[in-house]
Amino acid sequence: MRDASPWTERYAQVRAATMALAEPLSDEDCGAQSMADASPVKWHLAHTTWFFETFILERYEAGFQPFHPAFRVLFNSYYNGVGDKHPRPHRGLLTRPSMAEVRAYRANVDARIAALATRLAATDDRLAALLTLGLQHEQQHQELILTDVKHLLAQNPMTPAYLTGAAPAVPASTGQSWQRFEGGVQEIGHQGDGFCFDNELPRHQVYVAPFELSTRLVSNADYLAFIEAGGYRDPSLWLAEGWDWIRTQGIEAPLYWQLGEEGAGCSAFTLHGQQPLAMDAPVTHISLFEADAYAHWSGARLPTEAEWEHAAGAGAAAQMFGHCWQWTSSSYAPYPGFRPAEGAIGEYNGKFMVNQYVLRGSSLATPQGHSRTSYRNFFPANARWQFTGIRLAK
């Protein structure tokens, strides 16, 4: 029989980390929604709780009663198998329940999960797997809280900071260099007994042609040179849909940038508020369209996800994790032999395998211990409110 205490300790740790992210925010901050793709912090806090209530307590708790019947609809994200959902663009209109009620909801479910885990997690493998998935899901929302809060605060002309104190110093960027990989038949996908999401399976063989990968990420200085060279005015660099997108949206720089005259006085909105542009830092908040255009301008290309994973497994290149998610040229599609889980929980990844591109690595907003070589993040080509950046290949 397994000891259940690691489950209760891990559960308490992850749940407390989520609440700590909300600590610098007012209740007003937590209730606002800046765009349809982002969610209010209050909704994130409730939805991650809804996950444990719906997929664990409802199944395992004797005499289960929901904390509030309306929450089943209000805080369902995209699980059609569970039932109706409140419209995503209207999450910021939910002034009720209050933050106090959401905190009470979390405390109630936490106590019930702790009791359940203590009693059953040591003997029930299915429950242990659901608890693990729930905690991994919550860590994903921890990252979303930071990206959504940044987008929200950036709409305020007062440019408020989420984090107090000075922004961390950025190490000097190294020169651009390339590492060669011979390629051949490689295996990609998750291996071992540790946790992975279903879209990382099954591990399988792919052929990778010989390639080179940049040993560092594209920096702000690199990207500023692209802008100053007229990159946003040259249609030959852009995918047709990307060119239409930047023209109709009036996009001339990465999200959160404010351009100065000929590179002087450039700044960017950060979690520390408006800051001078850190030239040596990796460029972030870049769409797939912008990443692809920059790669063409520089005489290179974006790596495939198989190339990225092969290189990351070799452990050679720098800045693979903890800086920004790195766009690949790979469409988000199922691996050969992929099978989603049965029931509503199987809606977690598989149904989004269309009109998205894969990103690899992890960002400065990714919780510690949540990244791995086989992790497949995915977003549509025009998404850029996440910490997304560029690594070149050729």
Tab-separated table of C-alpha atoms in Angstrom:
chain	number	residue	atom	x	y	z
A	1	MET	CA	0.000	0.000	0.000
A	2	ARG	CA	1.297	3.463	-0.919
A	3	ASP	CA	1.577	6.261	1.619
A	4	ALA	CA	-1.125	8.875	0.903
A	5	SER	CA	0.701	11.753	2.601
A	6	PRO	CA	2.682	12.771	-0.532
A	7	TRP	CA	-0.631	13.363	-2.294
A	8	THR	CA	-2.018	15.612	0.411
A	9	GLU	CA	1.275	17.499	0.741
A	10	ARG	CA	1.629	18.002	-3.010
A	11	TYR	CA	-2.002	19.037	-3.319
A	12	ALA	CA	-1.666	21.647	-0.567
A	13	GLN	CA	1.564	22.985	-2.080
A	14	VAL	CA	0.175	23.492	-5.589
A	15	ARG	CA	-3.100	24.971	-4.392
A	16	ALA	CA	-1.288	27.416	-2.111
A	17	ALA	CA	0.971	28.483	-4.983
A	18	THR	CA	-2.091	29.428	-7.035
A	19	MET	CA	-3.477	31.593	-4.233
A	20	ALA	CA	-0.080	33.244	-3.817
A	21	LEU	CA	-0.284	34.446	-7.427
A	22	ALA	CA	-3.507	36.284	-6.581
A	23	GLU	CA	-2.051	37.869	-3.457
A	24	PRO	CA	-0.670	41.067	-5.123
A	25	LEU	CA	-4.061	41.719	-6.759
A	26	SER	CA	-7.166	43.504	-5.574
A	27	ASP	CA	-10.585	41.912	-5.841
A	28	GLU	CA	-11.253	44.335	-8.710
A	29	ASP	CA	-8.134	43.079	-10.509
A	30	CYS	CA	-9.276	39.496	-10.065
A	31	GLY	CA	-12.710	40.054	-11.598
A	32	ALA	CA	-11.771	41.825	-14.837
A	33	GLN	CA	-11.321	40.228	-18.254
A	34	SER	CA	-9.211	42.040	-20.858
A	35	MET	CA	-10.144	39.972	-23.934
A	36	ALA	CA	-11.980	36.813	-24.903
A	37	ASP	CA	-8.790	34.694	-24.924
A	38	ALA	CA	-7.932	35.687	-21.343
A	39	SER	CA	-9.868	34.877	-18.182
A	40	PRO	CA	-10.269	36.722	-14.881
A	41	VAL	CA	-8.096	35.477	-12.033
A	42	LYS	CA	-11.268	34.797	-10.063
A	43	TRP	CA	-12.429	32.464	-12.821
A	44	HIS	CA	-9.070	30.625	-12.861
A	45	LEU	CA	-9.278	30.130	-9.092
A	46	ALA	CA	-12.796	28.744	-9.384
A	47	HIS	CA	-12.272	26.648	-12.514
A	48	THR	CA	-9.274	24.771	-11.112
A	49	THR	CA	-11.419	24.011	-8.062
A	50	TRP	CA	-14.317	22.956	-10.308
A	51	PHE	CA	-11.954	20.421	-11.918
A	52	PHE	CA	-11.356	18.631	-8.605
A	53	GLU	CA	-15.006	18.860	-7.603
A	54	THR	CA	-16.346	17.598	-10.935
A	55	PHE	CA	-13.874	14.897	-11.875
A	56	ILE	CA	-12.940	13.611	-8.401
A	57	LEU	CA	-15.421	14.493	-5.668
A	58	GLU	CA	-18.472	13.836	-7.807
A	59	ARG	CA	-17.111	10.394	-8.644
A	60	TYR	CA	-15.604	9.328	-5.324
A	61	GLU	CA	-17.267	11.185	-2.464
A	62	ALA	CA	-20.089	9.341	-0.727
A	63	GLY	CA	-23.280	11.405	-0.718
A	64	PHE	CA	-21.694	14.049	-2.962
A	65	GLN	CA	-23.303	17.468	-2.918
A	66	PRO	CA	-21.950	20.363	-5.026
A	67	PHE	CA	-20.711	23.439	-3.213
A	68	HIS	CA	-23.088	25.478	-5.395
A	69	PRO	CA	-25.188	23.942	-8.203
A	70	ALA	CA	-24.664	26.933	-10.526
A	71	PHE	CA	-20.882	26.532	-10.424
A	72	ARG	CA	-21.104	23.445	-12.646
A	73	VAL	CA	-21.990	25.710	-15.595
A	74	LEU	CA	-20.232	28.925	-14.549
A	75	PHE	CA	-16.784	27.381	-14.222
A	76	ASN	CA	-16.852	24.682	-16.892
A	77	SER	CA	-14.266	25.629	-19.526
A	78	TYR	CA	-14.701	23.434	-22.613
A	79	TYR	CA	-15.892	20.039	-21.352
A	80	ASN	CA	-18.966	19.411	-23.477
A	81	GLY	CA	-19.318	15.976	-21.931
A	82	VAL	CA	-19.996	17.622	-18.548
A	83	GLY	CA	-22.741	19.915	-19.812
A	84	ASP	CA	-23.414	23.564	-20.529
A	85	LYS	CA	-20.780	26.302	-20.193
A	86	HIS	CA	-20.929	30.004	-19.469
A	87	PRO	CA	-19.714	31.847	-22.605
A	88	ARG	CA	-15.968	32.398	-22.446
A	89	PRO	CA	-16.045	36.067	-23.555
A	90	HIS	CA	-18.464	36.834	-20.692
A	91	ARG	CA	-16.410	35.473	-17.798
A	92	GLY	CA	-15.517	39.009	-16.752
A	93	LEU	CA	-19.214	39.813	-16.270
A	94	LEU	CA	-19.479	37.363	-13.370
A	95	THR	CA	-19.463	39.845	-10.495
A	96	ARG	CA	-21.107	37.068	-8.498
A	97	PRO	CA	-19.846	34.914	-6.876
A	98	SER	CA	-17.538	37.286	-5.050
A	99	MET	CA	-13.856	36.638	-4.461
A	100	ALA	CA	-14.722	35.781	-0.868
A	101	GLU	CA	-17.127	33.102	-2.087
A	102	VAL	CA	-14.529	31.717	-4.491
A	103	ARG	CA	-12.010	31.511	-1.656
A	104	ALA	CA	-14.626	29.663	0.419
A	105	TYR	CA	-15.249	27.328	-2.530
A	106	ARG	CA	-11.555	26.509	-2.742
A	107	ALA	CA	-11.287	25.913	0.992
A	108	ASN	CA	-14.330	23.637	0.984
A	109	VAL	CA	-13.125	21.503	-1.913
A	110	ASP	CA	-9.575	21.413	-0.512
A	111	ALA	CA	-10.800	19.953	2.765
A	112	ARG	CA	-12.905	17.338	1.002
A	113	ILE	CA	-10.115	16.358	-1.391
A	114	ALA	CA	-7.678	16.030	1.512
A	115	ALA	CA	-10.047	13.684	3.327
A	116	LEU	CA	-10.613	11.645	0.182
A	117	ALA	CA	-6.943	11.422	-0.724
A	118	THR	CA	-5.971	10.354	2.770
A	119	ARG	CA	-8.521	7.555	2.597
A	120	LEU	CA	-8.219	6.317	-0.996
A	121	ALA	CA	-5.162	7.623	-2.874
A	122	ALA	CA	-2.938	4.958	-1.372
A	123	THR	CA	-5.020	2.155	-2.886
A	124	ASP	CA	-6.862	3.583	-5.914
A	125	ASP	CA	-4.625	4.065	-8.953
A	126	ARG	CA	-7.367	5.820	-10.921
A	127	LEU	CA	-7.849	8.398	-8.168
A	128	ALA	CA	-4.115	8.929	-7.901
A	129	ALA	CA	-3.949	9.555	-11.664
A	130	LEU	CA	-6.834	12.053	-11.523
A	131	LEU	CA	-5.219	13.905	-8.617
A	132	THR	CA	-1.984	14.151	-10.570
A	133	LEU	CA	-3.794	15.392	-13.676
A	134	GLY	CA	-5.696	17.946	-11.599
A	135	LEU	CA	-2.486	19.337	-10.130
A	136	GLN	CA	-0.810	19.503	-13.541
A	137	HIS	CA	-3.916	21.255	-14.859
A	138	GLU	CA	-3.728	23.748	-12.003
A	139	GLN	CA	-0.089	24.491	-12.820
A	140	GLN	CA	-1.119	25.269	-16.381
A	141	HIS	CA	-3.581	27.783	-14.990
A	142	GLN	CA	-0.901	29.283	-12.775
A	143	GLU	CA	0.937	30.231	-15.956
A	144	LEU	CA	-2.278	31.509	-17.510
A	145	ILE	CA	-2.927	33.683	-14.453
A	146	LEU	CA	0.369	35.490	-15.024
A	147	THR	CA	-0.111	35.932	-18.764
A	148	ASP	CA	-3.735	37.031	-18.368
A	149	VAL	CA	-2.893	39.463	-15.557
A	150	LYS	CA	-0.116	40.983	-17.638
A	151	HIS	CA	-2.514	41.545	-20.534
A	152	LEU	CA	-5.098	43.029	-18.186
A	153	LEU	CA	-2.725	45.468	-16.492
A	154	ALA	CA	-1.278	46.505	-19.851
A	155	GLN	CA	-4.692	47.974	-20.768
A	156	ASN	CA	-4.416	50.454	-17.888
A	157	PRO	CA	-2.831	53.817	-18.859
A	158	MET	CA	-1.320	53.951	-15.359
A	159	THR	CA	0.878	50.952	-16.389
A	160	PRO	CA	0.564	49.306	-12.950
A	161	ALA	CA	3.128	46.695	-11.960
A	162	TYR	CA	2.107	43.225	-10.832
A	163	LEU	CA	5.487	42.661	-9.175
A	164	THR	CA	7.074	45.294	-6.972
A	165	GLY	CA	10.779	46.049	-6.910
A	166	ALA	CA	13.284	46.240	-9.721
A	167	ALA	CA	13.117	43.882	-12.660
A	168	PRO	CA	15.827	41.190	-12.572
A	169	ALA	CA	19.022	41.930	-14.455
A	170	VAL	CA	19.362	40.270	-17.855
A	171	PRO	CA	22.652	38.495	-18.625
A	172	ALA	CA	24.509	39.700	-21.694
A	173	SER	CA	23.475	37.868	-24.824
A	174	THR	CA	26.029	35.627	-26.475
A	175	GLY	CA	26.793	35.786	-30.173
A	176	GLN	CA	24.727	33.834	-32.637
A	177	SER	CA	26.165	30.363	-33.268
A	178	TRP	CA	24.849	27.087	-34.608
A	179	GLN	CA	25.038	23.507	-33.475
A	180	ARG	CA	24.820	20.745	-36.039
A	181	PHE	CA	22.787	17.585	-35.520
A	182	GLU	CA	23.300	14.648	-37.849
A	183	GLY	CA	19.687	13.543	-37.745
A	184	GLY	CA	18.535	10.083	-38.717
A	185	VAL	CA	15.706	8.014	-37.260
A	186	GLN	CA	14.910	9.425	-33.830
A	187	GLU	CA	12.359	8.702	-31.132
A	188	ILE	CA	10.178	11.489	-29.771
A	189	GLY	CA	7.389	11.543	-27.230
A	190	HIS	CA	7.308	10.948	-23.523
A	191	GLN	CA	9.292	8.085	-22.040
A	192	GLY	CA	9.554	6.795	-18.500
A	193	ASP	CA	7.111	6.475	-15.628
A	194	GLY	CA	6.663	10.176	-14.826
A	195	PHE	CA	3.577	12.211	-15.638
A	196	CYS	CA	2.807	13.411	-19.147
A	197	PHE	CA	-0.261	14.685	-20.952
A	198	ASP	CA	-1.904	12.368	-23.451
A	199	ASN	CA	-0.764	14.465	-26.431
A	200	GLU	CA	2.870	13.521	-25.633
A	201	LEU	CA	2.104	9.858	-26.375
A	202	PRO	CA	2.812	7.411	-27.814
A	203	ARG	CA	6.574	7.592	-28.151
A	204	HIS	CA	7.381	6.866	-31.769
A	205	GLN	CA	10.055	7.030	-34.446
A	206	VAL	CA	10.468	9.929	-36.856
A	207	TYR	CA	13.069	10.670	-39.494
A	208	VAL	CA	14.970	13.912	-38.882
A	209	ALA	CA	17.186	15.212	-41.684
A	210	PRO	CA	20.546	16.754	-40.671
A	211	PHE	CA	19.986	20.278	-39.369
A	212	GLU	CA	21.488	23.114	-37.374
A	213	LEU	CA	19.894	24.837	-34.407
A	214	SER	CA	20.741	28.218	-32.976
A	215	THR	CA	22.427	27.902	-29.593
A	216	ARG	CA	20.385	30.787	-28.178
A	217	LEU	CA	17.000	32.463	-28.551
A	218	VAL	CA	16.416	35.525	-30.715
A	219	SER	CA	16.941	38.606	-28.536
A	220	ASN	CA	15.092	41.918	-28.370
A	221	ALA	CA	18.077	43.556	-30.068
A	222	ASP	CA	17.941	40.993	-32.875
A	223	TYR	CA	14.247	41.588	-33.384
A	224	LEU	CA	14.584	45.371	-33.239
A	225	ALA	CA	17.028	45.115	-36.149
A	226	PHE	CA	14.316	43.266	-38.106
A	227	ILE	CA	11.829	46.058	-37.375
A	228	GLU	CA	14.285	48.812	-38.318
A	229	ALA	CA	15.122	46.977	-41.552
A	230	GLY	CA	11.458	47.257	-42.567
A	231	GLY	CA	10.440	43.710	-41.709
A	232	TYR	CA	6.840	44.680	-41.010
A	233	ARG	CA	6.632	46.476	-44.382
A	234	ASP	CA	7.988	43.707	-46.616
A	235	PRO	CA	5.240	41.327	-47.804
A	236	SER	CA	7.806	38.912	-49.268
A	237	LEU	CA	8.727	37.804	-45.736
A	238	TRP	CA	5.245	36.957	-44.578
A	239	LEU	CA	2.781	34.128	-44.908
A	240	ALA	CA	-0.270	35.485	-46.745
A	241	GLU	CA	-2.540	35.175	-43.715
A	242	GLY	CA	0.127	36.776	-41.523
A	243	TRP	CA	0.504	39.737	-43.885
A	244	ASP	CA	-3.262	40.288	-43.886
A	245	TRP	CA	-3.269	40.014	-40.101
A	246	ILE	CA	-0.580	42.629	-39.424
A	247	ARG	CA	-2.137	45.004	-41.972
A	248	THR	CA	-5.686	44.772	-40.648
A	249	GLN	CA	-4.547	44.885	-36.995
A	250	GLY	CA	-1.974	47.647	-37.515
A	251	ILE	CA	0.795	45.549	-35.932
A	252	GLU	CA	4.329	46.953	-36.178
A	253	ALA	CA	6.123	45.380	-33.202
A	254	PRO	CA	5.767	42.630	-30.583
A	255	LEU	CA	2.913	42.907	-28.123
A	256	TYR	CA	3.668	45.330	-25.242
A	257	TRP	CA	6.470	47.165	-27.102
A	258	GLN	CA	6.592	50.929	-27.483
A	259	LEU	CA	9.031	51.938	-30.182
A	260	GLY	CA	11.281	54.970	-29.844
A	261	GLU	CA	13.037	56.924	-32.546
A	262	GLU	CA	15.540	54.711	-34.397
A	263	GLY	CA	15.714	52.266	-31.498
A	264	ALA	CA	16.272	54.911	-28.814
A	265	GLY	CA	13.873	54.990	-25.898
A	266	CYS	CA	12.155	51.699	-26.711
A	267	SER	CA	10.235	50.213	-23.813
A	268	ALA	CA	7.992	47.264	-23.055
A	269	PHE	CA	5.260	46.563	-20.545
A	270	THR	CA	6.342	43.804	-18.151
A	271	LEU	CA	5.120	42.230	-14.941
A	272	HIS	CA	7.238	44.941	-13.295
A	273	GLY	CA	5.355	47.655	-15.203
A	274	GLN	CA	6.698	49.717	-18.081
A	275	GLN	CA	10.441	49.148	-18.420
A	276	PRO	CA	13.206	50.133	-20.862
A	277	LEU	CA	13.540	47.414	-23.468
A	278	ALA	CA	16.111	44.869	-22.250
A	279	MET	CA	18.077	44.378	-25.465
A	280	ASP	CA	19.793	41.152	-24.378
A	281	ALA	CA	16.591	39.460	-23.206
A	282	PRO	CA	14.840	36.953	-25.487
A	283	VAL	CA	12.099	38.578	-27.525
A	284	THR	CA	8.681	37.471	-26.278
A	285	HIS	CA	4.991	37.891	-27.083
A	286	ILE	CA	5.591	36.977	-30.707
A	287	SER	CA	3.024	35.291	-32.965
A	288	LEU	CA	3.853	32.381	-35.234
A	289	PHE	CA	3.403	34.791	-38.135
A	290	GLU	CA	6.056	37.159	-36.733
A	291	ALA	CA	8.410	34.333	-35.808
A	292	ASP	CA	8.182	32.889	-39.315
A	293	ALA	CA	8.734	36.311	-40.961
A	294	TYR	CA	11.784	36.977	-38.782
A	295	ALA	CA	13.206	33.555	-39.633
A	296	HIS	CA	12.831	34.253	-43.362
A	297	TRP	CA	14.457	37.677	-42.970
A	298	SER	CA	17.422	36.163	-41.156
A	299	GLY	CA	17.956	33.461	-43.778
A	300	ALA	CA	16.849	30.656	-41.487
A	301	ARG	CA	13.607	28.911	-40.515
A	302	LEU	CA	11.720	27.666	-37.493
A	303	PRO	CA	12.569	24.156	-36.240
A	304	THR	CA	10.128	21.303	-36.410
A	305	GLU	CA	9.021	19.944	-33.065
A	306	ALA	CA	10.939	16.719	-33.753
A	307	GLU	CA	14.129	18.723	-34.360
A	308	TRP	CA	13.564	20.738	-31.196
A	309	GLU	CA	12.972	17.639	-29.052
A	310	HIS	CA	15.967	15.828	-30.528
A	311	ALA	CA	18.204	18.832	-29.781
A	312	ALA	CA	16.774	19.334	-26.288
A	313	GLY	CA	17.373	15.681	-25.515
A	314	ALA	CA	21.012	16.149	-26.458
A	315	GLY	CA	21.222	18.898	-23.831
A	316	ALA	CA	23.479	21.171	-25.860
A	317	ALA	CA	21.707	24.443	-26.711
A	318	ALA	CA	21.105	27.145	-24.100
A	319	GLN	CA	17.806	28.805	-23.126
A	320	MET	CA	15.708	25.761	-24.008
A	321	PHE	CA	13.613	26.118	-20.851
A	322	GLY	CA	12.481	28.864	-18.497
A	323	HIS	CA	12.638	31.847	-20.867
A	324	CYS	CA	9.866	31.611	-23.444
A	325	TRP	CA	7.840	29.068	-25.341
A	326	GLN	CA	9.450	28.544	-28.738
A	327	TRP	CA	7.380	28.353	-31.902
A	328	THR	CA	7.956	25.385	-34.175
A	329	SER	CA	6.796	24.951	-37.764
A	330	SER	CA	4.830	21.840	-36.766
A	331	SER	CA	1.062	21.830	-36.866
A	332	TYR	CA	-0.517	20.467	-33.706
A	333	ALA	CA	-1.634	16.984	-34.690
A	334	PRO	CA	-1.949	13.580	-32.995
A	335	TYR	CA	1.048	11.319	-32.814
A	336	PRO	CA	0.638	7.987	-34.655
A	337	GLY	CA	-1.492	5.763	-32.450
A	338	PHE	CA	-2.753	8.614	-30.217
A	339	ARG	CA	-5.868	7.791	-28.229
A	340	PRO	CA	-7.645	10.272	-25.964
A	341	ALA	CA	-8.888	9.080	-22.601
A	342	GLU	CA	-12.483	7.897	-22.343
A	343	GLY	CA	-15.183	10.244	-21.117
A	344	ALA	CA	-15.154	14.020	-20.641
A	345	ILE	CA	-11.579	13.973	-19.347
A	346	GLY	CA	-10.548	12.910	-22.855
A	347	GLU	CA	-11.512	16.371	-24.137
A	348	TYR	CA	-8.373	17.751	-22.505
A	349	ASN	CA	-6.127	17.896	-25.596
A	350	GLY	CA	-7.255	15.844	-28.561
A	351	LYS	CA	-10.166	17.964	-29.737
A	352	PHE	CA	-7.886	20.996	-30.187
A	353	MET	CA	-5.698	19.282	-32.788
A	354	VAL	CA	-6.667	21.613	-35.630
A	355	ASN	CA	-5.529	25.103	-36.710
A	356	GLN	CA	-2.839	25.282	-34.017
A	357	TYR	CA	0.956	25.206	-33.975
A	358	VAL	CA	3.232	23.464	-31.478
A	359	LEU	CA	5.496	25.387	-29.103
A	360	ARG	CA	8.259	23.740	-27.121
A	361	GLY	CA	10.250	24.517	-23.972
A	362	SER	CA	8.763	26.589	-21.149
A	363	SER	CA	8.582	30.245	-20.141
A	364	LEU	CA	9.484	32.433	-17.198
A	365	ALA	CA	5.852	32.025	-16.110
A	366	THR	CA	5.930	28.208	-16.148
A	367	PRO	CA	5.889	26.732	-12.629
A	368	GLN	CA	9.033	24.977	-11.486
A	369	GLY	CA	8.956	21.276	-12.286
A	370	HIS	CA	6.231	21.628	-14.913
A	371	SER	CA	8.447	21.547	-18.028
A	372	ARG	CA	9.979	18.566	-19.830
A	373	THR	CA	11.510	17.776	-23.190
A	374	SER	CA	8.376	16.114	-24.596
A	375	TYR	CA	5.874	18.813	-23.483
A	376	ARG	CA	3.691	20.015	-26.401
A	377	ASN	CA	2.169	23.450	-25.924
A	378	PHE	CA	-0.076	24.751	-28.701
A	379	PHE	CA	-1.686	28.004	-29.826
A	380	PRO	CA	-3.159	29.478	-33.019
A	381	ALA	CA	-0.768	31.326	-35.330
A	382	ASN	CA	-1.862	34.820	-34.240
A	383	ALA	CA	-1.603	34.227	-30.468
A	384	ARG	CA	0.980	36.353	-28.679
A	385	TRP	CA	-0.200	37.221	-25.176
A	386	GLN	CA	1.698	34.175	-23.926
A	387	PHE	CA	5.481	34.334	-23.373
A	388	THR	CA	6.252	33.092	-26.891
A	389	GLY	CA	9.549	33.593	-28.713
A	390	ILE	CA	11.877	32.412	-31.452
A	391	ARG	CA	14.647	29.870	-31.900
A	392	LEU	CA	16.065	29.508	-35.388
A	393	ALA	CA	17.026	26.441	-37.362
A	394	LYS	CA	18.540	25.796	-40.775
